[in-house]
XYZ file of C-alpha atoms in Angstrom:
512
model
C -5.916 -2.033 -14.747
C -8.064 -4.246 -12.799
C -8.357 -3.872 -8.770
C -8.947 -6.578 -6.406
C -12.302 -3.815 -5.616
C -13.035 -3.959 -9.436
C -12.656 -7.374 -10.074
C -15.132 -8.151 -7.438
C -18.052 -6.093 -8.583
C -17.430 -7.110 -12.565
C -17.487 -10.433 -11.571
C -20.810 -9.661 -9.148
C -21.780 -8.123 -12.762
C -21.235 -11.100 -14.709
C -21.863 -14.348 -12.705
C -22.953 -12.997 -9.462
C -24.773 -16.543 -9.026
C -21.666 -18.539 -9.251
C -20.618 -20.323 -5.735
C -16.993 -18.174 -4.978
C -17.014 -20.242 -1.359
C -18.017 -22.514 0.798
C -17.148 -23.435 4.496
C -16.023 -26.984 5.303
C -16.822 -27.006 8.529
C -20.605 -25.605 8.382
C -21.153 -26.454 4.384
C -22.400 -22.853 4.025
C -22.166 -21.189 0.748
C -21.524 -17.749 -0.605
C -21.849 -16.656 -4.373
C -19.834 -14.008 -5.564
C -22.991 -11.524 -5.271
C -23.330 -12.663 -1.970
C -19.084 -11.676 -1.325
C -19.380 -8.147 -2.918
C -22.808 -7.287 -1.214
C -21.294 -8.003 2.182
C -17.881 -6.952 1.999
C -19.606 -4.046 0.255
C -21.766 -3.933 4.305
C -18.613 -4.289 6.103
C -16.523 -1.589 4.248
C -19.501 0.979 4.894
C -18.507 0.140 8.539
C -15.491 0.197 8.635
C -15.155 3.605 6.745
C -18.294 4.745 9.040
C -16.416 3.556 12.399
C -13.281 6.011 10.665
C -11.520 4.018 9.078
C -10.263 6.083 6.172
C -7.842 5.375 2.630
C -4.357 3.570 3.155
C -5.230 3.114 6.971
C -4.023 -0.406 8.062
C -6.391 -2.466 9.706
C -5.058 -5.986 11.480
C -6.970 -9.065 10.850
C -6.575 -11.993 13.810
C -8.399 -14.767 12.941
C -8.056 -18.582 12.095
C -9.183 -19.470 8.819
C -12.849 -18.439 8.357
C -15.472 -17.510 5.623
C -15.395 -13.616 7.555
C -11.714 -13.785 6.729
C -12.116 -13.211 3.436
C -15.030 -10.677 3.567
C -12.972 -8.857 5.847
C -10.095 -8.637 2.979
C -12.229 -7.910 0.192
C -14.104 -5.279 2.397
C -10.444 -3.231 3.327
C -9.923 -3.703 -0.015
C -13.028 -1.894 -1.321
C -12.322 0.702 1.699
C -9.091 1.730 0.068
C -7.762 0.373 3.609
C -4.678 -1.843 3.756
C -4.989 -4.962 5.414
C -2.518 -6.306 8.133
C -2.644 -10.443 7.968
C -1.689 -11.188 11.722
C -0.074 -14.665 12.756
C -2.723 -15.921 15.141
C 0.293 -18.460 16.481
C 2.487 -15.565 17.610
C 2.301 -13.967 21.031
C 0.519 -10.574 21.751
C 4.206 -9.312 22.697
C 5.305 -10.224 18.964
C 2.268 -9.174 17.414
C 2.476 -5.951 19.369
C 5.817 -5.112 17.097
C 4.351 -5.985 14.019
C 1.195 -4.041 14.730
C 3.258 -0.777 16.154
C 5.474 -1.334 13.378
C 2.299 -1.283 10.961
C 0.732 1.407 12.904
C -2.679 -0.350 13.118
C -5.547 2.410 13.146
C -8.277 -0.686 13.169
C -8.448 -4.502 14.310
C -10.775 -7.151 13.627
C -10.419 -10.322 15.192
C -11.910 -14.001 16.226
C -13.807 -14.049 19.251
C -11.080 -16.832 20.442
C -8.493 -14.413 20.332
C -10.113 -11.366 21.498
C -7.533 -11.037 24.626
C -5.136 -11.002 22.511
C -6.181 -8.877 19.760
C -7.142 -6.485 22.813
C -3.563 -6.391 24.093
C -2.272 -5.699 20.658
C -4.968 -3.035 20.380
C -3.845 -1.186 23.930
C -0.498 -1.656 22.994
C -0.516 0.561 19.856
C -3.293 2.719 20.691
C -6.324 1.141 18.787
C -9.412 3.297 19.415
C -12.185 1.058 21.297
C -14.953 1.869 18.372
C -12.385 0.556 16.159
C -11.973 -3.262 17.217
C -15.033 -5.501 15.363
C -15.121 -9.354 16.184
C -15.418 -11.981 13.624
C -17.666 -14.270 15.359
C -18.543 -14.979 19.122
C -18.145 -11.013 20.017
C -15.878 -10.243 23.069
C -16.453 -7.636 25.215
C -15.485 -4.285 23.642
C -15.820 -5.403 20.500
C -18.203 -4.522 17.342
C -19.774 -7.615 16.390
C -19.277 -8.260 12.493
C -21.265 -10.746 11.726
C -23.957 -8.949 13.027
C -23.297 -6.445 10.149
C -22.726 -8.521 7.406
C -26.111 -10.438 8.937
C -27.738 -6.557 8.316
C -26.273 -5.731 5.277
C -29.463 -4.236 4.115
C -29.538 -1.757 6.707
C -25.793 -1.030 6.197
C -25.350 2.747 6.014
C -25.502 4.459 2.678
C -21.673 5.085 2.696
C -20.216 5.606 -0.613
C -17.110 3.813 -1.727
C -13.827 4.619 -2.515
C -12.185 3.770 -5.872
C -8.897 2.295 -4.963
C -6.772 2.911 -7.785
C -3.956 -0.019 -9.049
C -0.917 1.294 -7.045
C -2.418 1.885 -3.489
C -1.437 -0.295 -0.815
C -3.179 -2.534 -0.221
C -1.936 -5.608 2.355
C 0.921 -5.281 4.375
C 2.597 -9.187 4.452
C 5.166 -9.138 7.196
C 7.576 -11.827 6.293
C 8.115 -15.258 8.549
C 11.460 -13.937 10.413
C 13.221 -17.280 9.500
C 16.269 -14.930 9.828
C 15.630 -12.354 12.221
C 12.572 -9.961 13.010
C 9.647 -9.857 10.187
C 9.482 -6.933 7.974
C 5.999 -5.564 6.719
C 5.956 -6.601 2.502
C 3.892 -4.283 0.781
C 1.408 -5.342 -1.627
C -0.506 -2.689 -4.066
C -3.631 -3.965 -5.711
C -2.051 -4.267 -9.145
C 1.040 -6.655 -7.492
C -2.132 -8.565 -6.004
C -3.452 -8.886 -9.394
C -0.013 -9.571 -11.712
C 0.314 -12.093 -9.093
C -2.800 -13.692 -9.765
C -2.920 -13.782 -13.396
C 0.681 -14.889 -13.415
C -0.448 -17.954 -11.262
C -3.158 -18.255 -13.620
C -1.352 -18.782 -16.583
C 1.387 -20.849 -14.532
C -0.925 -23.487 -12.693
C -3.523 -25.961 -14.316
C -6.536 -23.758 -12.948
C -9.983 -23.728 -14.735
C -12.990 -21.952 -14.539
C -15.441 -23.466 -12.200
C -12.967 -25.446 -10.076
C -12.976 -26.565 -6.695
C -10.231 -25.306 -5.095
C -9.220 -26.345 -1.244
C -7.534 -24.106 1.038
C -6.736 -25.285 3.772
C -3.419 -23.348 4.515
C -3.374 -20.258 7.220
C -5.072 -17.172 5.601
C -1.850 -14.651 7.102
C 0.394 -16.765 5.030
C 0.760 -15.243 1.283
C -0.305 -18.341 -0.670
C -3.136 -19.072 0.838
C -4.409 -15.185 0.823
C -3.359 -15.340 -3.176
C -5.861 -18.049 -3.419
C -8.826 -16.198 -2.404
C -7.662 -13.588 -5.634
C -6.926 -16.167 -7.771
C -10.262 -18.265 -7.306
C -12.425 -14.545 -7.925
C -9.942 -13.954 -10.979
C -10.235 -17.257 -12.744
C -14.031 -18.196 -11.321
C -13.140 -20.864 -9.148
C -15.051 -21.979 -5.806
C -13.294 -22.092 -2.911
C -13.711 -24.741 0.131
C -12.345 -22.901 3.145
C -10.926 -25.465 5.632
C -10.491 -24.267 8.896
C -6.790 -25.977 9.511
C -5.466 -29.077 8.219
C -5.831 -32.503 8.911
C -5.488 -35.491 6.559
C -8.259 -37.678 7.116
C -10.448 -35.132 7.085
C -9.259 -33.198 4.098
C -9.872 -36.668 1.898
C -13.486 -36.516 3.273
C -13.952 -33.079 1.708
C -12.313 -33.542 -1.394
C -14.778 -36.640 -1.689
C -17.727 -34.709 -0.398
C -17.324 -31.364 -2.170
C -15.733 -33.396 -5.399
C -12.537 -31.415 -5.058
C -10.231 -30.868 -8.097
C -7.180 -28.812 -6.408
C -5.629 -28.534 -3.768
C -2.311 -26.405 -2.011
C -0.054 -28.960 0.014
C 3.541 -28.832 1.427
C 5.189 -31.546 1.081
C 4.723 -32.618 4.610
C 1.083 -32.330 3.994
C 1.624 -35.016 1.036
C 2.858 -37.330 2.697
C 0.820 -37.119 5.636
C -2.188 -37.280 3.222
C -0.836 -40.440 1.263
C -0.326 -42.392 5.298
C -4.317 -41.826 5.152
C -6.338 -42.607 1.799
C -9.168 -43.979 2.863
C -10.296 -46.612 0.068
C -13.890 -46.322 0.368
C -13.920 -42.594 -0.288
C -14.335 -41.576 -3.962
C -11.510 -38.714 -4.575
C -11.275 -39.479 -8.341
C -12.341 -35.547 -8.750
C -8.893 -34.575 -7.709
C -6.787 -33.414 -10.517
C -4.181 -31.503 -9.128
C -1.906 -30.732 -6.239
C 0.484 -27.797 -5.402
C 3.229 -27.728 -3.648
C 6.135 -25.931 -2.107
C 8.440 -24.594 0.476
C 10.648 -27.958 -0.647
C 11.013 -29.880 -3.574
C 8.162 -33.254 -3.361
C 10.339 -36.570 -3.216
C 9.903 -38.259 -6.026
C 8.303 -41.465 -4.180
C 5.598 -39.034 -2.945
C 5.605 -37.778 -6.800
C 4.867 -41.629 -7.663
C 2.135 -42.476 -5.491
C -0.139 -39.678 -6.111
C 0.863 -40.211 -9.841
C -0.483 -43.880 -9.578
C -3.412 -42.153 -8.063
C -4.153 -39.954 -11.270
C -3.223 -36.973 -9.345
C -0.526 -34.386 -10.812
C 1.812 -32.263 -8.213
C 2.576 -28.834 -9.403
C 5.942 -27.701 -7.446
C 6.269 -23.689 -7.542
C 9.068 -21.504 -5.753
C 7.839 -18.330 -4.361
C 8.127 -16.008 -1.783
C 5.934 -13.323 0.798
C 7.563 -10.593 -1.965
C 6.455 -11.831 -4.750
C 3.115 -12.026 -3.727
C 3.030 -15.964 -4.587
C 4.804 -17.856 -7.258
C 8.050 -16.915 -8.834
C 8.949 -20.415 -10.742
C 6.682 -23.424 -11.565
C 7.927 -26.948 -12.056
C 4.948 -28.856 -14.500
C 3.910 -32.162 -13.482
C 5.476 -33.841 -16.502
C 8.426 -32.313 -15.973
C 8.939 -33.676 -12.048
C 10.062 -37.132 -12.541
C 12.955 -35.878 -15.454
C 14.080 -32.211 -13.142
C 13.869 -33.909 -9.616
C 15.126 -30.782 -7.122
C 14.118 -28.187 -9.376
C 12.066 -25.541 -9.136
C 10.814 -25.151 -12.922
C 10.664 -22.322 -14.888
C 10.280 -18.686 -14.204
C 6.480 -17.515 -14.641
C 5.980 -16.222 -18.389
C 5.504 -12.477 -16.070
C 8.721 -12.563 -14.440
C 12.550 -12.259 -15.462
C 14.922 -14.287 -13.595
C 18.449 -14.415 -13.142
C 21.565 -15.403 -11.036
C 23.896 -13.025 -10.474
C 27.109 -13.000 -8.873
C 28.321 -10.721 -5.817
C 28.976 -7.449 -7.716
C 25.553 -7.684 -9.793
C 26.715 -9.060 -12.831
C 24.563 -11.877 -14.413
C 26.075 -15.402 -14.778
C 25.745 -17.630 -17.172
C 23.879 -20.921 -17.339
C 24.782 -23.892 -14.351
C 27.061 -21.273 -12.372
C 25.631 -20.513 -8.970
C 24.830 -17.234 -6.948
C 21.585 -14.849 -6.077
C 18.288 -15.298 -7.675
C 17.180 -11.815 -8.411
C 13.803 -11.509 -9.907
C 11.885 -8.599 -11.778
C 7.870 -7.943 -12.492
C 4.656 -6.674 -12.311
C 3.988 -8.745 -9.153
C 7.096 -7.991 -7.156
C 6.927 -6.225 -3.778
C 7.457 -2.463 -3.992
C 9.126 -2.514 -0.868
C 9.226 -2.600 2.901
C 6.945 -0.716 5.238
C 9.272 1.376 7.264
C 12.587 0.409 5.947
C 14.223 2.558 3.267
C 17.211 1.113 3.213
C 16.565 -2.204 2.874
C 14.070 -1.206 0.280
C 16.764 -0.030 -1.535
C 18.800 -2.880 -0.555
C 16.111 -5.330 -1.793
C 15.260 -3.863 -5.160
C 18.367 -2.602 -6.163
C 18.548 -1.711 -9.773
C 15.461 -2.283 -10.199
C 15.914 -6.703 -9.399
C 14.531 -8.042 -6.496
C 16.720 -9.659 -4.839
C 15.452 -12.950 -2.785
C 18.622 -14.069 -0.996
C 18.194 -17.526 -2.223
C 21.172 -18.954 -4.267
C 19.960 -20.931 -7.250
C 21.708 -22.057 -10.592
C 19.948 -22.135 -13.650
C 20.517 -24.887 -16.583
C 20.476 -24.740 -20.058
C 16.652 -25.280 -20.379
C 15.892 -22.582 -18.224
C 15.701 -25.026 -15.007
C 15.699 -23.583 -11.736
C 17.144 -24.962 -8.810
C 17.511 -23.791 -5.365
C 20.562 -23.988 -3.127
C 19.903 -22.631 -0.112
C 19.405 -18.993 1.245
C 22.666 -16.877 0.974
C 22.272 -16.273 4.596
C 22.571 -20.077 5.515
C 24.743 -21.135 3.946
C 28.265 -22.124 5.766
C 31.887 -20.950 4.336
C 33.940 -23.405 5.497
C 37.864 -23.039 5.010
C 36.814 -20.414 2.334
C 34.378 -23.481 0.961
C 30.352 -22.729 0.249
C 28.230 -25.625 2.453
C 25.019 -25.364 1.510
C 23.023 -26.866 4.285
C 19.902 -28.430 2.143
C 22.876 -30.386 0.463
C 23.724 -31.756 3.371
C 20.185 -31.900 5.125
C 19.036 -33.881 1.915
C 21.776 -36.648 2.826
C 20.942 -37.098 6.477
C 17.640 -37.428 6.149
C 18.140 -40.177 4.207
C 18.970 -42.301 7.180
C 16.576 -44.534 8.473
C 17.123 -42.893 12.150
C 16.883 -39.487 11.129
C 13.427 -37.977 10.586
C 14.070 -34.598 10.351
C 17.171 -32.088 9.945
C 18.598 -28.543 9.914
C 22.236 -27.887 9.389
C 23.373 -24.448 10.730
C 27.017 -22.895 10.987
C 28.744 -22.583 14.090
C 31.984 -20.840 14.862
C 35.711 -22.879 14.087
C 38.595 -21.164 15.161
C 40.384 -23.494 12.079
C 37.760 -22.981 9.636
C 36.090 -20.364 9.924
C 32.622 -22.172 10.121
C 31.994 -25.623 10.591
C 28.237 -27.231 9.894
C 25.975 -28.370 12.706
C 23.381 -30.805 12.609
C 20.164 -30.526 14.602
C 18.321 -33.561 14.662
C 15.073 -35.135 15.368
C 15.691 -38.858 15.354
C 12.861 -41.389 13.976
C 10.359 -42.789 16.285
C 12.466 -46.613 16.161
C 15.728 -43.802 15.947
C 16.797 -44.129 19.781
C 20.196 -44.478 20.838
C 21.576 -42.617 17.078
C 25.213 -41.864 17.444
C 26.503 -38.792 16.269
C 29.737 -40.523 15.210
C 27.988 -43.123 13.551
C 25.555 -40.379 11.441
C 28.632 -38.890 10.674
C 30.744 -41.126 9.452
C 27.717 -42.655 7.195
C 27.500 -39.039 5.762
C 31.420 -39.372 5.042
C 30.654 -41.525 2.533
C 28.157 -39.745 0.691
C 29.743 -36.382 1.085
C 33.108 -34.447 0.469
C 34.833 -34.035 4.299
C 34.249 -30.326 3.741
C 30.840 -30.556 4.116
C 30.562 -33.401 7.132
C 28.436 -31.991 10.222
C 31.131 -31.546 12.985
C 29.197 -32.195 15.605
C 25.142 -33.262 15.820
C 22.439 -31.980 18.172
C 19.644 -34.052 19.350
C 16.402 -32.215 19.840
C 12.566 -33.529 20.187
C 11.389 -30.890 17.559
C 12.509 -28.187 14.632
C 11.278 -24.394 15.560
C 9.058 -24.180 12.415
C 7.064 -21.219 11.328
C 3.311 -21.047 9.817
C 4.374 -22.192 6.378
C 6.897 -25.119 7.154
C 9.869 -23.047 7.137
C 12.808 -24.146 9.850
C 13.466 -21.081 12.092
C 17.354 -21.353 11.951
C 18.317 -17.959 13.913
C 16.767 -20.138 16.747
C 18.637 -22.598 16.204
C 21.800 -20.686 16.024
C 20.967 -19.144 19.252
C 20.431 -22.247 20.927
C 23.513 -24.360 19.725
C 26.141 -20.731 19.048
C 29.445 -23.409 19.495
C 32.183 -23.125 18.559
C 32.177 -26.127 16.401
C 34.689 -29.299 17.531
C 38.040 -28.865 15.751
């Protein structure tokens, strides 16, 4: 079984001469020789600087061409790499990295104070902190070693073998603290194969990335672009002007999108740029609405919609383009890799169109959470993973999502499932974004909230008003019984509402 260590050096073997990446912002360009021979530099250091087999070693850094030399050279060290939110604190990345117990850290030169502090804080030997670019004091300066790879020392390399760890994903905390996903290098490569086979990918595409590099799509990209020979264009962060110039410039044929990307990318087409090279775009964390499905249709472009999660190492279900006008909502089918099923409370598996707990099995699933036994057990228990998302699947083998289990409201012994009722309110004109949480009801149980942010011409929204529009779209059960006005939604890096925030800051009790 292939290794993400392997795969590299075959493909070195084979078509070392092929582009594997290019920077957007400098236009630089690596082949995949030019990948293994300096992650091959930078893993002699590492090991050479003491960093041994299964030691984890945090990587702070926007997005960035060292990024993923860093990666492949932990991988090739039979390290295990530590993705660290560069938009968290040093006090929250100091729990993840104790939790971790981080033995190395390499980091951008723009966040060397705080990949210091994270480094005191759990006891990070000095000689063991290297700097991606712009080298801080204290820190090794990396790109002075992959500059020197020739003079790298001759330090043999370890053959990782397919079950060792070998990244460490903590998850986004939508519901409470992040826990540490572990990855081995064969659920790195099921993961890519099985997004292979899933996604319209072809040898020799142009693939850009410009999602955050900690997040567990974008870092799948990097494996899926060495497994299927693709060239990736590295963006540094997102913007949508800009991101039509490089699809024009470096004739772009996919790209990864949420669908707030879309549509902030269809508010900026620029006419005079020629993005006919665009093929394909992928998308998730929501379903795409189907006007943003129609104008990039008209455009020649396809949107592939796939369902996936930090445990799964990337996509669980993929909705086809030609499918997304007909199964609006849905989430496709499960990858040819994976089972799926619903099952109810007590484990047993329903039947088609009854709702409860998507619970997933295959060679790309998590094997569990670093540090936490229990709800290792909890997770994978016999033998399904268990997502928390509830989901109904029809008689075609359609997936759709209801919420997560943990977000959804009982009300007067009722399930409210609050991207039901987010789905309605945001389809008034003065509502431009949503999140329904549950708050305490001495009559009920639980009663829904809605948090909103109200559209730019949206000033002076009533909350009666809102609500009594939604009483005629919706059954009273499910009517918000009170609204919130706020100038923002707590998000996290991948688009994802933080909802135990908003819980916290609106606890209730609901009006009776």
């Amino acid at each position: 079984m292939l290794t993400i260590a392997t795969m590299l050096e075959r493909r070195a073997a084979r078509q070392g001469a092929h582009v594997a990446l290019i920077d957007e912002a400098t236009g630089a360009e690596w082949t995949i020789a030019d990948l293994e021979r300096s992650s091959a530099a930078v893993a002699a250091a590492l090991i050479t600087g003491g960093v041994g087999p299964g030691d984890r070693v945090g990587l702070l850094s926007a997005n960035h061409p060292s990024m993923v030399v860093t990666y492949l050279a932990v991988a090739r060290a039979g390290a295990v790499l530590v993705p660290l939110n560069w938009r968290l604190t040093a006090a929250e990345l100091e729990v993840i990295g104790a939790d971790a117990g981080l033995s190395a850290i390499v980091a951008a030169g723009a966040f060397a104070a705080t990949a210091e502090a994270v480094a005191d804080a759990v006891g990070v030997a000095t000689d063991r902190r290297w700097s991606i670019d712009d080298a801080a004091d204290g820190f090794v300066d990396l790109e002075a070693l992959i500059a020197a790879e020739a003079a790298a020392p001759a330090v043999a390399l370890p053959a990782p073998a397919p079950d060792d760890l070998l990244y460490l994903m903590y998850t986004s905390g939508t519901t409470g603290a992040p826990k540490g996903a572990m990855h081995t290098h064969a659920t790195t490569m099921a993961a890519a194969s099985g997004a292979v086979e899933a996604m319209d990918y072809r040898p020799g595409d142009r693939y850009l990335n410009v999602m955050p590099l900690f997040h567990v799509a974008s870092l799948a990209m990097v494996n899926i672009c060495l497994y299927r020979r693709c060239t990736m264009v590295l963006g540094r962060d997102f913007d949508p002007a800009r991101a039509w110039r490089t699809i024009a410039e470096h004739r772009v044929d996919a790209m990864m999108a949420v669908p707030a990307m879309l549509a902030a990318m269809s508010a900026t087409v620029d006419p005079s740029l020629d993005t006919s090279c665009l093929r394909v775009l992928s998308s998730g964390a929501a379903p795409v609405p189907l006007p943003l499905l129609e104008t990039y249709h008209e455009r020649g472009i396809d949107i592939v919609q796939a369902y996936g999660l930090t445990e799964t190492g990337g996509a669980v279900s993929v909705l086809d383009a030609d499918d997304a006008a007909t199964h609006l909502g849905s989430a496709g089918k499960a990858l040819l890799s994976l089972e799926l099923r619903i099952e109810d409370r007590e484990g047993n598996e329903l039947p088609a169109g009854q709702e409860g707990e998507i619970v997933v099995r295959g060679p790309s699933v998590t094997t569990g959470y670093w540090n936490l036994p229990e709800a290792t057990a909890e997770l994978l228990a016999d033998g399904w993973f268990h997502t928390g998302d509830v989901g109904v699947v029809d008689e075609e083998g359609f997936l759709t999502i209801r919420d997560r289990i943990k977000d959804m409201v009982i009300s007067g012994g009722e399930n409210v499932y609050p991207a039901e009722v987010e789905s309605v309110l945001l389809a008034h004109p003065a509502v431009a974004d949503v999140a329904v949480i549950g708050q305490p009801s001495q009559r009920w149980g639980e009663s829904p909230c809605a948090v909103v942010v109200t559209a730019p011409d949206g000033d002076g929204l009533d909350p009666a008003e809102l609500i009594a529009w939604a009483g005629e779209r919706l059954a009273r059960y499910k009517l918000p019984r009170s609204v919130e006005l706020v100038g923002a939604l707590p998000r996290n890096a991948s688009g994802k509402v933080l909802k135990h925030e908003l819980r916290d800051l609106f606890p209730g009790p609901a009006p009776e």
